[in-house]
Amino acid sequence: MLFLFSSLQSVHLDTGKKYTLRIRFDPAYKDDLHIRTIDEVLHIRYKEHPHVDYIALRGEVYFPNLEFEKSVMDFGCILNDTEVTRYVNITNNSPMVVKYR
């Protein structure tokens, strides 16, 4: 379960009273280190009325991910005593600074 609730039981609220429902998001539900956004909806139903309230839930998981333009770098046949240089573009597709080596 991505979103965890402190209580899934029925709640009785007297007039003017408040109830705090704790909602937790578990970003470790997948450990594949990929960036993702999870959208779900919390449905609040009434015992004595057909009306349903909704609360949109969103959880975002970010990792310092880099995207490489090429997955293979072919240097071809190189003569002895020569040098070949190739370049690959790297894009930071995460919303955070990435430090790499």
PDB file of C-alpha atoms in Angstrom:
ATOM      1  CA  MET A   1       0.000   0.000   0.000  1.00  0.00           C
ATOM      2  CA  LEU A   2       1.462   3.350  -1.032  1.00  0.00           C
ATOM      3  CA  PHE A   3      -0.562   5.552   1.276  1.00  0.00           C
ATOM      4  CA  LEU A   4      -1.009   4.355   4.838  1.00  0.00           C
ATOM      5  CA  PHE A   5      -3.830   5.556   7.069  1.00  0.00           C
ATOM      6  CA  SER A   6      -3.792   5.698  10.853  1.00  0.00           C
ATOM      7  CA  SER A   7      -7.334   4.334  10.970  1.00  0.00           C
ATOM      8  CA  LEU A   8      -9.703   2.723   8.509  1.00  0.00           C
ATOM      9  CA  GLN A   9     -12.439   2.360  11.107  1.00  0.00           C
ATOM     10  CA  SER A  10     -15.652   4.302  11.361  1.00  0.00           C
ATOM     11  CA  VAL A  11     -15.362   7.623  13.135  1.00  0.00           C
ATOM     12  CA  HIS A  12     -18.145   9.389  15.041  1.00  0.00           C
ATOM     13  CA  LEU A  13     -17.812  13.182  15.203  1.00  0.00           C
ATOM     14  CA  ASP A  14     -20.045  15.298  17.378  1.00  0.00           C
ATOM     15  CA  THR A  15     -20.892  18.823  16.222  1.00  0.00           C
ATOM     16  CA  GLY A  16     -17.807  21.063  16.201  1.00  0.00           C
ATOM     17  CA  LYS A  17     -15.419  18.200  16.986  1.00  0.00           C
ATOM     18  CA  LYS A  18     -12.265  17.460  15.003  1.00  0.00           C
ATOM     19  CA  TYR A  19     -10.593  14.213  14.071  1.00  0.00           C
ATOM     20  CA  THR A  20      -7.074  13.958  12.726  1.00  0.00           C
ATOM     21  CA  LEU A  21      -6.483  11.215  10.198  1.00  0.00           C
ATOM     22  CA  ARG A  22      -2.792  10.532   9.706  1.00  0.00           C
ATOM     23  CA  ILE A  23      -1.885   9.687   6.117  1.00  0.00           C
ATOM     24  CA  ARG A  24       1.629   8.477   5.367  1.00  0.00           C
ATOM     25  CA  PHE A  25       3.234   7.927   1.994  1.00  0.00           C
ATOM     26  CA  ASP A  26       5.692   5.047   1.668  1.00  0.00           C
ATOM     27  CA  PRO A  27       8.287   5.989  -0.990  1.00  0.00           C
ATOM     28  CA  ALA A  28      10.085   2.654  -0.493  1.00  0.00           C
ATOM     29  CA  TYR A  29       7.205   0.564  -1.852  1.00  0.00           C
ATOM     30  CA  LYS A  30       9.486  -0.058  -4.854  1.00  0.00           C
ATOM     31  CA  ASP A  31      13.240  -0.087  -4.499  1.00  0.00           C
ATOM     32  CA  ASP A  32      14.187   0.236  -8.174  1.00  0.00           C
ATOM     33  CA  LEU A  33      15.580   3.795  -7.798  1.00  0.00           C
ATOM     34  CA  HIS A  34      13.311   5.294 -10.471  1.00  0.00           C
ATOM     35  CA  ILE A  35      11.595   8.663 -10.271  1.00  0.00           C
ATOM     36  CA  ARG A  36       7.818   8.368 -10.092  1.00  0.00           C
ATOM     37  CA  THR A  37       4.644  10.188  -9.115  1.00  0.00           C
ATOM     38  CA  ILE A  38       1.787   8.304  -7.523  1.00  0.00           C
ATOM     39  CA  ASP A  39      -1.753   9.696  -7.548  1.00  0.00           C
ATOM     40  CA  GLU A  40      -4.551   8.100  -5.566  1.00  0.00           C
ATOM     41  CA  VAL A  41      -7.860   9.238  -4.125  1.00  0.00           C
ATOM     42  CA  LEU A  42      -9.076   8.925  -0.546  1.00  0.00           C
ATOM     43  CA  HIS A  43     -12.845   8.291  -0.479  1.00  0.00           C
ATOM     44  CA  ILE A  44     -14.757   9.431   2.598  1.00  0.00           C
ATOM     45  CA  ARG A  45     -18.178   7.833   2.880  1.00  0.00           C
ATOM     46  CA  TYR A  46     -20.958   8.700   5.282  1.00  0.00           C
ATOM     47  CA  LYS A  47     -22.890   5.999   7.118  1.00  0.00           C
ATOM     48  CA  GLU A  48     -26.248   7.746   6.952  1.00  0.00           C
ATOM     49  CA  HIS A  49     -25.946   9.726   3.723  1.00  0.00           C
ATOM     50  CA  PRO A  50     -25.045   8.805   0.115  1.00  0.00           C
ATOM     51  CA  HIS A  51     -22.640  11.747  -0.308  1.00  0.00           C
ATOM     52  CA  VAL A  52     -18.960  10.874  -0.803  1.00  0.00           C
ATOM     53  CA  ASP A  53     -16.061  13.295  -0.264  1.00  0.00           C
ATOM     54  CA  TYR A  54     -12.752  12.877  -2.039  1.00  0.00           C
ATOM     55  CA  ILE A  55      -9.227  13.969  -1.188  1.00  0.00           C
ATOM     56  CA  ALA A  56      -6.591  13.720  -3.914  1.00  0.00           C
ATOM     57  CA  LEU A  57      -3.359  12.141  -2.679  1.00  0.00           C
ATOM     58  CA  ARG A  58      -0.033  12.593  -4.464  1.00  0.00           C
ATOM     59  CA  GLY A  59       3.343  11.165  -3.573  1.00  0.00           C
ATOM     60  CA  GLU A  60       6.509  11.974  -5.478  1.00  0.00           C
ATOM     61  CA  VAL A  61       9.709   9.929  -5.318  1.00  0.00           C
ATOM     62  CA  TYR A  62      12.944  11.403  -6.614  1.00  0.00           C
ATOM     63  CA  PHE A  63      16.417   9.980  -7.048  1.00  0.00           C
ATOM     64  CA  PRO A  64      19.497  11.561  -8.596  1.00  0.00           C
ATOM     65  CA  ASN A  65      19.070   9.962 -12.033  1.00  0.00           C
ATOM     66  CA  LEU A  66      21.066  10.651 -15.159  1.00  0.00           C
ATOM     67  CA  GLU A  67      20.015   9.930 -18.716  1.00  0.00           C
ATOM     68  CA  PHE A  68      22.711   9.042 -21.249  1.00  0.00           C
ATOM     69  CA  GLU A  69      22.296   9.857 -24.931  1.00  0.00           C
ATOM     70  CA  LYS A  70      23.949   6.567 -25.916  1.00  0.00           C
ATOM     71  CA  SER A  71      24.091   3.197 -24.207  1.00  0.00           C
ATOM     72  CA  VAL A  72      26.913   1.895 -26.431  1.00  0.00           C
ATOM     73  CA  MET A  73      30.107   3.751 -27.357  1.00  0.00           C
ATOM     74  CA  ASP A  74      31.743   2.165 -30.430  1.00  0.00           C
ATOM     75  CA  PHE A  75      35.294   3.323 -31.075  1.00  0.00           C
ATOM     76  CA  GLY A  76      35.665   1.157 -34.155  1.00  0.00           C
ATOM     77  CA  CYS A  77      39.058   0.084 -35.461  1.00  0.00           C
ATOM     78  CA  ILE A  78      41.857   2.302 -34.172  1.00  0.00           C
ATOM     79  CA  LEU A  79      45.350   2.358 -35.670  1.00  0.00           C
ATOM     80  CA  ASN A  80      48.346   1.869 -33.407  1.00  0.00           C
ATOM     81  CA  ASP A  81      49.763   5.075 -31.936  1.00  0.00           C
ATOM     82  CA  THR A  82      46.541   6.990 -32.621  1.00  0.00           C
ATOM     83  CA  GLU A  83      43.805   8.250 -30.376  1.00  0.00           C
ATOM     84  CA  VAL A  84      40.048   8.553 -30.879  1.00  0.00           C
ATOM     85  CA  THR A  85      37.763  10.681 -28.743  1.00  0.00           C
ATOM     86  CA  ARG A  86      34.010  10.258 -28.503  1.00  0.00           C
ATOM     87  CA  TYR A  87      31.505  12.300 -26.502  1.00  0.00           C
ATOM     88  CA  VAL A  88      28.228  11.376 -24.874  1.00  0.00           C
ATOM     89  CA  ASN A  89      25.606  13.828 -23.644  1.00  0.00           C
ATOM     90  CA  ILE A  90      24.385  13.281 -20.087  1.00  0.00           C
ATOM     91  CA  THR A  91      21.138  14.851 -18.875  1.00  0.00           C
ATOM     92  CA  ASN A  92      20.101  15.248 -15.256  1.00  0.00           C
ATOM     93  CA  ASN A  93      16.385  14.418 -15.435  1.00  0.00           C
ATOM     94  CA  SER A  94      15.804  14.721 -11.692  1.00  0.00           C
ATOM     95  CA  PRO A  95      14.776  17.862  -9.772  1.00  0.00           C
ATOM     96  CA  MET A  96      17.967  17.826  -7.711  1.00  0.00           C
ATOM     97  CA  VAL A  97      21.648  18.457  -8.253  1.00  0.00           C
ATOM     98  CA  VAL A  98      23.467  15.253  -9.199  1.00  0.00           C
ATOM     99  CA  LYS A  99      27.109  14.704  -8.299  1.00  0.00           C
ATOM    100  CA  TYR A 100      28.737  11.802 -10.099  1.00  0.00           C
ATOM    101  CA  ARG A 101      32.174  10.450 -10.934  1.00  0.00           C
TER     102      ARG A 101
END
